[in-house]
Coordinates of C-alpha atoms and ligand atoms in Angstrom, one line a residue:
X949 CA 17.3 64.3 17.1
X950 CA 16.8 63.1 13.6
X951 CA 19.8 63.6 11.3
X952 CA 22.4 63.6 14.2
X953 CA 25.4 61.5 13.2
X954 CA 27.1 59.2 15.7
X955 CA 30.2 57.4 14.5
X956 CA 29.0 57.6 11.0
X957 CA 25.5 56.2 11.6
X958 CA 22.3 58.2 11.9
X959 CA 20.2 57.4 15.0
X960 CA 17.5 56.0 12.7
X961 CA 19.9 53.6 11.1
X962 CA 21.2 52.6 14.6
X963 CA 17.7 51.9 15.8
X964 CA 17.1 49.7 12.7
X965 CA 20.3 47.8 13.2
X966 CA 19.6 47.3 16.9
X967 CA 16.1 46.0 16.1
X968 CA 17.6 43.6 13.6
X969 CA 20.2 42.4 16.1
X970 CA 17.5 41.8 18.7
X971 CA 15.3 39.9 16.1
X972 CA 18.3 37.7 15.1
X973 CA 18.8 36.7 18.8
X974 CA 15.1 36.3 19.6
X975 CA 14.0 32.7 19.6
X976 CA 12.3 31.8 16.3
X977 CA 8.5 31.7 16.6
X978 CA 8.4 28.3 15.0
X979 CA 10.7 25.3 14.3
X980 CA 9.8 25.2 10.7
X981 CA 7.7 27.3 8.3
X982 CA 6.8 26.2 4.8
X983 CA 6.3 29.5 2.9
X984 CA 3.9 30.4 0.1
X985 CA 2.9 27.0 -1.2
X986 CA -0.3 25.9 -2.7
X987 CA -1.8 24.2 0.3
X988 CA -4.0 21.2 -0.6
X989 CA -5.4 20.4 2.8
X990 CA -6.2 16.7 2.0
X991 CA -10.0 17.2 2.6
X992 CA -10.6 17.6 -1.2
X993 CA -10.7 21.4 -1.2
X994 CA -8.9 23.3 -4.0
X995 CA -5.4 24.6 -3.1
X996 CA -5.1 27.9 -1.3
X997 CA -1.8 29.9 -1.0
X998 CA -0.7 29.8 2.6
X999 CA 2.2 29.3 5.0
X1000 CA 2.3 26.2 7.2
X1001 CA 4.1 26.6 10.6
X1002 CA 5.4 23.6 12.6
X1003 CA 6.5 23.4 16.2
X1004 CA 8.0 20.1 17.4
X1005 CA 6.0 17.4 15.8
X1006 CA 2.8 19.3 15.0
X1007 CA 1.3 21.9 12.7
X1008 CA 0.6 25.0 14.8
X1009 CA -0.5 27.6 12.3
X1010 CA -1.7 27.9 8.7
X1011 CA -2.4 31.1 6.8
X1012 CA -1.2 33.5 4.2
X1013 CA 1.8 35.6 5.2
X1014 CA 2.2 34.2 8.7
X1015 CA 4.2 36.4 11.0
X1016 CA 7.1 35.0 13.0
X1017 CA 10.1 33.3 11.6
X1018 CA 10.9 29.6 11.6
X1019 CA 14.2 28.2 12.8
X1020 CA 14.1 26.7 9.4
X1021 CA 12.2 28.2 6.4
X1022 CA 11.3 26.3 3.3
X1023 CA 10.3 28.2 0.2
X1024 CA 7.4 26.3 -1.4
X1025 CA 6.3 29.0 -3.9
X1026 CA 4.8 27.4 -7.0
X1027 CA 4.7 24.0 -5.3
X1028 CA 1.9 21.9 -3.7
X1029 CA 2.0 21.5 0.1
X1030 CA -0.1 18.5 1.1
X1031 CA -0.4 16.0 3.9
X1032 CA 2.1 13.2 3.6
X1033 CA 0.5 10.2 1.8
X1034 CA -0.9 7.3 3.8
X1035 CA -0.5 3.8 2.3
X1036 CA -2.9 1.3 3.9
X1037 CA -1.6 -1.8 2.1
X1038 CA 2.1 -2.5 2.0
X1039 CA 4.4 -5.5 2.4
X1040 CA 7.1 -3.2 3.8
X1041 CA 8.4 -5.8 6.3
X1042 CA 10.1 -7.2 3.1
X1043 CA 13.0 -4.8 3.2
X1044 CA 12.4 -2.4 6.0
X1045 CA 15.2 -4.0 8.1
X1046 CA 17.6 -3.5 5.3
X1047 CA 16.3 0.0 4.3
X1048 CA 14.8 1.5 7.4
X1049 CA 14.3 4.8 5.7
X1050 CA 11.9 3.2 3.1
X1051 CA 13.3 5.5 0.4
X1052 CA 11.0 4.2 -2.3
X1053 CA 8.0 5.3 -0.3
X1054 CA 9.3 8.5 1.3
X1055 CA 10.6 9.8 -2.1
X1056 CA 6.9 9.6 -3.3
X1057 CA 5.7 11.7 -0.4
X1058 CA 4.5 8.8 1.7
X1059 CA 4.8 9.4 5.4
X1060 CA 2.7 6.5 6.9
X1061 CA 2.7 2.8 5.8
X1062 CA 0.5 -0.1 7.0
X1063 CA 1.7 -3.7 7.1
X1064 CA 0.0 -7.0 7.8
X1065 CA -2.1 -7.2 4.6
X1066 CA -3.6 -10.1 2.7
X1067 CA -4.2 -12.2 5.8
X1068 CA -0.5 -12.3 6.7
X1069 CA 1.1 -10.7 9.7
X1070 CA 3.7 -11.5 12.3
X1071 CA 2.1 -13.2 15.4
X1072 CA 2.2 -12.0 18.1
X1073 CA 2.3 -8.3 16.9
X1074 CA 3.9 -6.8 20.0
X1075 CA 7.4 -8.1 19.7
X1076 CA 7.4 -7.2 16.0
X1077 CA 6.3 -3.6 16.7
X1078 CA 8.9 -3.4 19.4
X1079 CA 11.5 -4.4 16.8
X1080 CA 10.3 -1.7 14.4
X1081 CA 10.4 0.9 17.1
X1082 CA 13.9 -0.1 18.1
X1083 CA 15.0 -0.1 14.4
X1084 CA 14.1 3.6 13.9
X1085 CA 12.4 4.2 10.6
X1086 CA 11.6 7.3 8.4
X1087 CA 7.9 6.9 7.9
X1088 CA 5.2 6.0 10.5
X1089 CA 4.2 2.4 10.7
X1090 CA 0.8 0.7 11.5
X1091 CA -0.3 -2.9 11.3
X1092 CA -3.2 -5.2 10.7
X1093 CA -3.5 -8.6 12.2
X1094 CA -3.7 -11.3 9.5
X1095 CA -6.5 -13.9 9.5
X1096 CA -4.3 -16.4 7.5
X1097 CA -1.6 -16.1 10.1
X1098 CA -4.1 -16.6 12.9
X1099 CA -5.6 -19.7 11.2
X1100 CA -2.2 -21.2 10.4
X1101 CA -1.2 -20.8 14.1
X1102 CA -4.2 -22.8 15.1
X1103 CA -5.0 -25.2 12.2
X1104 CA -1.8 -25.2 10.2
X1105 CA -2.3 -25.1 6.4
X1106 CA -5.1 -27.7 6.6
X1107 CA -8.1 -27.6 4.2
X1108 CA -10.9 -28.1 6.6
X1109 CA -13.5 -26.4 8.7
X1110 CA -12.4 -25.2 12.2
X1111 CA -13.9 -26.7 15.3
X1112 CA -15.7 -24.5 17.9
X1113 CA -12.7 -24.7 20.1
X1114 CA -10.3 -23.7 17.3
X1115 CA -12.6 -20.8 16.4
X1116 CA -12.5 -19.7 20.1
X1117 CA -8.7 -19.8 20.0
X1118 CA -8.5 -17.9 16.7
X1119 CA -10.8 -15.2 18.1
X1120 CA -8.5 -14.9 21.1
X1121 CA -5.5 -14.3 18.8
X1122 CA -7.4 -11.6 16.9
X1123 CA -8.3 -10.0 20.2
X1124 CA -4.6 -10.1 21.3
X1125 CA -3.6 -8.6 17.9
X1126 CA -6.0 -5.7 18.4
X1127 CA -4.8 -5.2 22.0
X1128 CA -1.2 -5.1 20.6
X1129 CA -2.1 -2.2 18.4
X1130 CA -3.6 -3.6 15.1
X1131 CA -6.0 -1.3 13.1
X1132 CA -8.1 -4.3 12.1
X1133 CA -8.1 -7.7 10.5
X1134 CA -6.8 -8.4 7.1
X1135 CA -7.8 -11.4 5.1
X1136 CA -6.2 -13.1 2.1
X1137 CA -8.9 -15.5 1.0
X1138 CA -7.0 -16.1 -2.2
X1139 CA -4.0 -17.6 -0.3
X1140 CA -3.4 -20.7 1.7
X1141 CA -4.8 -21.0 4.4
X1142 CA -7.3 -18.2 3.9
X1143 CA -8.5 -20.0 0.9
X1144 CA -9.7 -22.9 3.1
X1145 CA -11.7 -20.6 5.4
X1146 CA -15.5 -20.5 5.1
X1147 CA -17.2 -17.1 5.0
X1148 CA -18.9 -17.6 8.4
X1149 CA -15.5 -18.2 10.1
X1150 CA -14.1 -15.1 8.4
X1151 CA -17.1 -13.1 9.7
X1152 CA -16.8 -14.5 13.2
X1153 CA -13.1 -13.4 13.4
X1154 CA -13.6 -10.1 11.7
X1155 CA -16.4 -9.2 14.1
X1156 CA -14.0 -9.5 17.0
X1157 CA -11.8 -6.8 15.4
X1158 CA -14.9 -4.8 14.4
X1159 CA -16.2 -4.9 18.0
X1160 CA -12.9 -3.3 19.1
X1161 CA -13.1 -0.5 16.5
X1162 CA -11.1 -2.2 13.7
X1163 CA -11.5 -2.4 10.0
X1164 CA -11.7 -5.6 7.8
X1165 CA -9.5 -5.4 4.7
X1166 CA -9.7 -8.2 2.2
X1167 CA -7.6 -9.6 -0.6
X1168 CA -10.6 -11.3 -2.0
X1169 CA -11.0 -15.0 -2.8
X1170 CA -11.2 -14.4 -6.5
X1171 CA -10.4 -11.3 -8.6
X1172 CA -11.1 -13.1 -12.0
X1173 CA -14.2 -15.1 -13.0
X1174 CA -15.4 -15.2 -9.4
X1175 CA -15.0 -11.5 -8.7
X1176 CA -18.7 -10.7 -8.2
X1177 CA -19.2 -13.4 -5.6
X1178 CA -16.0 -12.3 -3.9
X1179 CA -17.2 -8.7 -3.7
X1180 CA -20.5 -10.0 -2.2
X1181 CA -18.5 -11.9 0.4
X1182 CA -16.4 -8.9 1.3
X1183 CA -19.6 -6.9 1.7
X1184 CA -21.2 -9.7 3.8
X1185 CA -18.3 -9.5 6.3
X1186 CA -19.1 -5.8 6.9
X1187 CA -22.9 -6.3 6.8
X1188 CA -23.1 -9.4 9.1
X1189 CA -20.0 -8.5 11.2
X1190 CA -21.4 -4.9 11.6
X1191 CA -18.1 -3.3 10.9
X1192 CA -16.2 -1.4 8.2
X1193 CA -15.0 -3.6 5.4
X1194 CA -12.6 -2.8 2.5
X1195 CA -11.9 -4.5 -0.9
X1196 CA -8.1 -4.1 -1.2
X1197 CA -6.2 -3.6 -4.5
X1198 CA -9.5 -3.9 -6.4
X1199 CA -8.9 -5.0 -9.9
X1200 CA -10.5 -7.3 -12.6
X1201 CA -8.1 -10.1 -13.7
X1202 CA -8.3 -12.0 -16.9
X1203 CA -9.5 -10.9 -20.3
X1204 CA -12.9 -12.7 -20.3
X1205 CA -13.7 -10.7 -17.1
X1206 CA -12.7 -7.2 -18.3
X1207 CA -15.4 -4.7 -17.8
X1208 CA -16.9 -6.3 -14.7
X1209 CA -15.8 -3.3 -12.5
X1210 CA -19.0 -1.7 -13.6
X1211 CA -20.9 -4.5 -11.8
X1212 CA -18.5 -4.6 -8.8
X1213 CA -18.8 -0.9 -8.2
X1214 CA -22.6 -1.2 -8.5
X1215 CA -22.6 -3.9 -5.8
X1216 CA -20.5 -1.6 -3.5
X1217 CA -22.9 1.4 -4.2
X1218 CA -25.9 -0.8 -3.4
X1219 CA -24.4 -2.0 -0.2
X1220 CA -23.5 1.6 0.9
X1221 CA -27.1 2.7 0.0
X1222 CA -28.4 0.1 2.5
X1223 CA -25.9 1.3 5.2
X1224 CA -23.0 -1.2 4.8
X1225 CA -19.7 0.6 5.4
X1226 CA -17.7 -0.7 2.5
X1227 CA -14.8 1.0 0.7
X1228 CA -12.0 0.2 -1.8
X1229 CA -8.3 0.7 -2.3
X1230 CA -6.3 0.4 -5.6
X1231 CA -2.9 0.7 -7.2
X1232 CA -2.6 2.3 -10.6
X1233 CA -1.1 -0.5 -12.7
X1234 CA -2.5 -3.1 -15.2
X1235 CA -0.4 -5.9 -13.7
X1236 CA -0.5 -7.6 -10.3
X1237 CA 2.2 -9.3 -8.4
X1238 CA 2.3 -12.3 -6.1
X1239 CA 3.8 -15.8 -5.9
X1240 CA 3.8 -17.9 -9.1
X1241 CA 1.9 -20.5 -7.0
X1242 CA -1.1 -18.3 -7.7
X1243 CA -1.4 -20.1 -11.1
X1244 CA -2.0 -23.4 -9.4
X1245 CA -5.4 -24.6 -8.2
X1246 CA -6.1 -24.2 -4.4
X1247 CA -6.4 -27.9 -3.7
X1248 CA -2.8 -28.4 -5.0
X1249 CA -1.4 -25.9 -2.5
X1250 CA -2.6 -27.4 0.8
X1251 CA 0.1 -28.1 3.4
X1252 CA 3.8 -27.6 3.0
X1253 CA 6.1 -27.0 0.0
X1254 CA 7.0 -30.8 0.3
X1255 CA 3.3 -31.6 0.0
X1256 CA 2.9 -29.5 -3.1
X1257 CA 6.0 -31.0 -4.7
X1258 CA 4.7 -34.6 -3.9
X1259 CA 1.5 -33.8 -5.8
X1260 CA 3.5 -32.5 -8.8
X1261 CA 5.5 -35.8 -8.8
X1262 CA 2.3 -37.9 -8.8
X1263 CA 1.4 -38.3 -12.5
X1264 CA -2.5 -38.1 -12.3
X1265 CA -2.4 -35.2 -9.9
X1266 CA 0.3 -33.4 -12.1
X1267 CA -2.0 -33.8 -15.1
X1268 CA -4.9 -32.2 -13.2
X1269 CA -2.6 -29.4 -12.0
X1270 CA -1.3 -28.7 -15.4
X1271 CA -4.8 -28.5 -16.9
X1272 CA -5.6 -25.8 -14.2
X1273 CA -2.4 -23.9 -14.8
X1274 CA -3.1 -23.8 -18.6
X1275 CA -6.6 -22.4 -17.8
X1276 CA -5.0 -19.8 -15.4
X1277 CA -2.6 -18.7 -18.1
X1278 CA -5.4 -18.5 -20.6
X1279 CA -8.3 -16.9 -18.7
X1280 CA -7.0 -15.7 -15.4
X1281 CA -3.9 -13.9 -14.3
X1282 CA -1.8 -15.3 -17.1
X1283 CA -3.4 -12.8 -19.4
X1284 CA -3.6 -15.3 -22.3
X1285 CA 0.1 -15.3 -23.2
X1286 CA 3.2 -16.7 -21.4
X1287 CA 4.9 -13.3 -22.1
X1288 CA 2.4 -11.7 -19.7
X1289 CA 4.0 -13.5 -16.7
X1290 CA 7.3 -12.0 -15.6
X1291 CA 9.5 -13.3 -12.7
X1292 CA 10.0 -10.6 -10.1
X1293 CA 12.4 -12.4 -7.7
X1294 CA 13.6 -16.0 -7.5
X1295 CA 15.6 -17.2 -4.5
X1296 CA 17.0 -20.4 -6.1
X1297 CA 18.0 -18.7 -9.4
X1298 CA 18.2 -14.9 -9.1
X1299 CA 19.0 -14.7 -12.8
X1300 CA 15.4 -15.5 -13.6
X1301 CA 14.3 -12.1 -12.2
X1302 CA 13.0 -9.9 -15.1
X1303 CA 12.5 -12.8 -17.5
X1304 CA 9.0 -13.8 -18.7
X1305 CA 7.6 -17.3 -19.0
X1306 CA 8.0 -17.4 -22.8
X1307 CA 11.7 -16.6 -22.4
X1308 CA 12.3 -19.1 -19.6
X1309 CA 10.3 -21.8 -21.5
X1310 CA 12.5 -21.2 -24.6
X1311 CA 15.6 -21.3 -22.5
X1312 CA 14.5 -24.8 -21.3
X1313 CA 14.4 -25.8 -25.0
X1314 CA 10.7 -25.8 -25.6
X1315 CA 8.4 -23.7 -27.7
X1316 CA 6.5 -20.9 -25.8
X1317 CA 3.1 -22.6 -26.0
X1318 CA 0.7 -22.5 -23.1
X1319 CA 1.2 -26.2 -22.7
X1320 CA 5.0 -25.8 -22.4
X1321 CA 4.7 -22.6 -20.3
X1322 CA 2.5 -24.6 -17.8
X1323 CA 5.4 -27.1 -17.6
X1324 CA 7.7 -24.2 -16.8
X1325 CA 5.4 -23.0 -14.1
X1326 CA 5.4 -26.4 -12.4
X1327 CA 9.2 -26.7 -12.9
X1328 CA 9.6 -23.3 -11.0
X1329 CA 7.2 -24.3 -8.3
X1330 CA 9.0 -27.7 -7.8
X1331 CA 12.3 -25.8 -7.3
X1332 CA 10.9 -23.5 -4.6
X1333 CA 8.7 -21.0 -6.5
X1334 CA 9.3 -17.4 -7.3
X1335 CA 7.4 -14.1 -7.1
X1336 CA 6.0 -12.9 -10.4
X1337 CA 4.2 -10.1 -12.1
X1338 CA 1.0 -10.8 -14.1
X1339 CA -0.1 -8.5 -16.9
X1340 CA -3.9 -9.2 -17.0
X1341 CA -5.8 -6.1 -16.0
X1342 CA -7.6 -3.6 -18.4
X1343 CA -6.9 0.1 -18.3
X1344 CA -10.6 0.9 -18.5
X1345 CA -11.4 -1.1 -15.3
X1346 CA -8.5 0.6 -13.6
X1347 CA -9.8 4.1 -14.5
X1348 CA -13.4 3.2 -13.6
X1349 CA -12.4 2.0 -10.2
X1350 CA -10.1 5.1 -9.7
X1351 CA -12.9 7.5 -10.4
X1352 CA -15.2 6.1 -7.7
X1353 CA -15.2 8.4 -4.7
X1354 CA -15.0 5.3 -2.3
X1355 CA -11.6 4.2 -3.8
X1356 CA -8.4 5.2 -2.0
X1357 CA -4.8 4.7 -3.2
X1358 CA -2.6 2.0 -1.7
X1359 CA 0.5 0.5 -3.2
X1360 CA 0.6 -3.2 -2.2
X1361 CA 4.3 -2.7 -2.5
X1362 CA 7.3 -3.5 -0.4
X1363 CA 10.6 -1.8 0.5
X1364 CA 13.0 -3.0 -2.3
X1365 CA 16.7 -3.0 -1.8
X1366 CA 17.7 -0.6 -4.7
X1367 CA 18.9 -2.6 -7.7
X1368 CA 18.0 -6.1 -6.3
X1369 CA 15.6 -8.4 -8.2
X1370 CA 12.9 -7.1 -10.5
X1371 CA 10.0 -6.0 -8.3
X1372 CA 6.7 -4.6 -9.4
X1373 CA 7.1 -0.9 -10.0
X1374 CA 4.2 -0.1 -7.7
X1375 CA 6.7 0.0 -4.8
X1376 CA 8.4 3.0 -6.3
X1377 CA 5.6 4.7 -8.2
X1378 CA 2.1 4.2 -7.0
X1379 CA 1.3 7.6 -5.5
X1380 CA 3.2 9.7 -8.0
X1381 CA 1.8 7.7 -10.9
X1382 CA -1.7 8.6 -9.9
X1383 CA -0.7 12.3 -9.7
X1384 CA 1.3 12.3 -12.9
X1385 CA -0.3 9.9 -15.3
X1386 CA -3.9 9.8 -14.0
X1387 CA -4.4 13.4 -12.8
X1388 CA -2.1 15.5 -15.0
X1389 CA -1.9 13.5 -18.3
X1390 CA -5.1 11.6 -18.5
X1391 CA -7.3 13.8 -16.4
X1392 CA -9.2 10.9 -14.9
X1393 CA -9.7 12.6 -11.5
X1394 CA -9.0 16.1 -10.3
X1395 CA -5.8 16.9 -8.3
X1396 CA -7.5 17.6 -5.0
X1397 CA -9.6 14.4 -5.2
X1398 CA -6.4 12.4 -5.9
X1399 CA -4.8 13.9 -2.8
X1400 CA -7.9 13.2 -0.7
X1401 CA -7.6 9.5 -1.8
X1402 CA -4.0 9.4 -0.5
X1403 CA -4.4 11.4 2.8
X1404 CA -7.6 12.3 4.7
X1405 CA -9.5 9.3 3.3
X1406 CA -7.1 6.6 4.4
X1407 CA -6.6 8.5 7.7
X1408 CA -10.3 8.5 8.3
X1409 CA -10.6 4.9 7.4
X1410 CA -7.9 3.8 9.8
X1411 CA -8.9 6.2 12.5
X1412 CA -5.7 8.2 12.3
X1413 CA -7.6 11.4 13.2
X1414 CA -4.4 13.5 13.9
X1415 CA -3.0 12.9 10.4
X1416 CA -4.1 13.1 6.8
X1417 CA -5.2 16.8 6.8
X1418 CA -3.3 20.0 7.1
X1419 CA -4.8 21.9 10.1
X1420 CA -3.3 23.3 13.3
X1421 CA -3.1 20.6 15.9
X1422 CA -2.4 17.8 13.4
X1423 CA 0.9 15.9 13.3
X1424 CA 3.3 17.5 10.9
X1425 CA 3.5 14.9 8.1
X1426 CA 3.9 17.0 5.0
X1427 CA 4.8 16.5 1.4
X1428 CA 6.0 19.4 -0.9
X1429 CA 5.9 18.6 -4.6
X1430 CA 5.5 20.1 -8.1
X1431 CA 2.2 19.2 -9.7
X1432 CA 3.6 20.0 -13.1
X1433 CA 6.5 17.4 -12.9
X1434 CA 5.6 14.8 -10.3
X1435 CA 5.8 11.4 -11.9
X1436 CA 6.8 7.8 -11.6
X1437 CA 9.9 6.6 -13.4
X1438 CA 9.8 2.9 -12.4
X1439 CA 8.8 0.5 -15.2
X1440 CA 8.3 -3.2 -15.4
X1441 CA 11.6 -3.4 -17.4
X1442 CA 13.5 -0.9 -15.1
X1443 CA 11.7 -0.9 -11.8
X1444 CA 14.5 0.5 -9.6
X1445 CA 13.8 4.2 -10.4
X1446 CA 12.7 6.7 -7.8
X1447 CA 9.8 9.1 -8.2
X1448 CA 10.5 12.6 -9.5
X1449 CA 8.9 15.9 -8.7
X1450 CA 8.9 15.7 -4.9
X1451 CA 10.9 18.4 -3.2
X1452 CA 10.6 17.9 0.5
X1453 CA 9.0 15.3 2.8
X1454 CA 8.4 15.9 6.5
X1455 CA 7.5 13.3 9.1
X1456 CA 6.5 14.3 12.6
X1457 CA 8.0 17.7 12.0
X1458 CA 11.4 16.5 10.8
X1459 CA 12.7 16.7 7.2
X1460 CA 13.4 13.1 5.9
X1461 CA 13.9 14.0 2.3
X1462 CA 14.9 17.1 0.4
X1463 CA 16.3 18.1 -2.9
X1464 CA 16.9 14.6 -4.2
X1465 CA 18.4 13.0 -1.1
X1466 CA 17.3 11.3 2.1
X1467 CA 18.3 12.9 5.3
X1468 CA 19.6 10.9 8.3
X1469 CA 16.4 11.6 10.3
X1470 CA 14.3 8.6 11.3
X1471 CA 11.3 10.2 13.0
X1472 CA 8.8 7.6 12.0
X1473 CA 6.6 6.2 14.9
X1474 CA 4.8 3.0 15.5
X1475 CA 1.1 3.9 15.4
X1476 CA -1.4 2.1 17.5
X1477 CA -5.0 1.2 16.5
X1478 CA -8.3 1.7 18.1
X1479 CA -7.8 -0.4 21.3
X1480 CA -5.1 2.1 22.3
X1481 CA -7.4 5.2 21.9
X1482 CA -8.5 6.8 25.1
X1483 CA -12.2 6.9 24.2
X1484 CA -12.4 3.1 24.2
Ligands
ZN340 ZN1 -3.0 -8.8 -1.9

């Protein structure tokens, strides 16, 4: 009866209204649908326009014009939809208990962070992971067990070889770390006590983690004049330990060494050609950051802070230390000028944060010579030390390392309390700086390749096979961002500035960040390493 009117409505119109009413009451097909974005799947493929549908914590459908509504619909037209970024090297336990949402990372699109790098981790891991789980955090969290922490637990900070019995006890601690959920063993052979560890001991411990499916990640013994030997040592751990090995935050420090990345990358390529599973990670800055003690020679750092201070108060030893500090300032991470060393945070005098060694030396009433700057360094160390930023890396090395397909992105950052101290900007900017400066502005690598280095590559390396790629069945860790505007804002002068250009970040299917603000959601999970996978 077309055309018949019933209380002012045609039957056709009534049928349409009825259908709409039914549709409005029908359960949504999905919890969340991201509509019409440029989907960069993380595998390195160019983007394709598609919708991404999520149910609970997982991606359930991807395709153009997906039918079925989401409880929540996000318009991503014109924006990139990628897997959330995975950061395999962070010091996030600095700050996570104060900022459990890890805003600095999430606002860049990071959805998974790994801790326990550079040979340093809590021991045992299990109680610490329980604390993280109880805390409730925004991103996912994984750990490495630290070789330095293991050695310190057994030998203290002693500068000697381990006995057979001590090695057996250290192996047991590594095994326990893996059983607690570690993804592998980290080493920090530049730091005390890693610095006192012979290669064969490192290999013996790493092989325990390797035998349980873990990865070895190394802050190498030397990233300056000794960088080639250190790369060889990192390769040897993988080759002799028969396990995957990774050079972390690869860089070339000190002006006389600039350009050597050509040789280090060649060593890595040769090792891979003969079947050694070696890879690299990197942050995109020409300055590093660590304790100012890094300017002192290793022998001066043995034992406790009191031992270090005692050496500095003994005139002949102080003279030897000073000579080595001057050399570090000149040829190593001092970058040849006291201005290149900037204090990041200082517990005993927070006002030093942000000041450089030349300024502090002048404030102490001396000229900013290398000699006087060395005195300032020792003065700081005697009072309890400080963390510092060292400008001594060349842009050409950075870009050469970034271009290598075996290099992934990792921040080496922490979770800063917004506004406190003067941390390295890498905590706020690593991932978005690669996408803004090195992809869009300098065109060093293509966009899809950069995203691969932040998603599927770190996921594959750590064995997170349900993350790092956008595919049905994968966990719904998703970042939605504007490739035309994504950028870092944090600088060495003004580090407390969040990334821009990221619209929405989703962790395990829940929105943790959107339109410039963190949400209250804390869906991040503790992730467990290979010993917890069913196949093993
Ligand atoms: Zn490191």
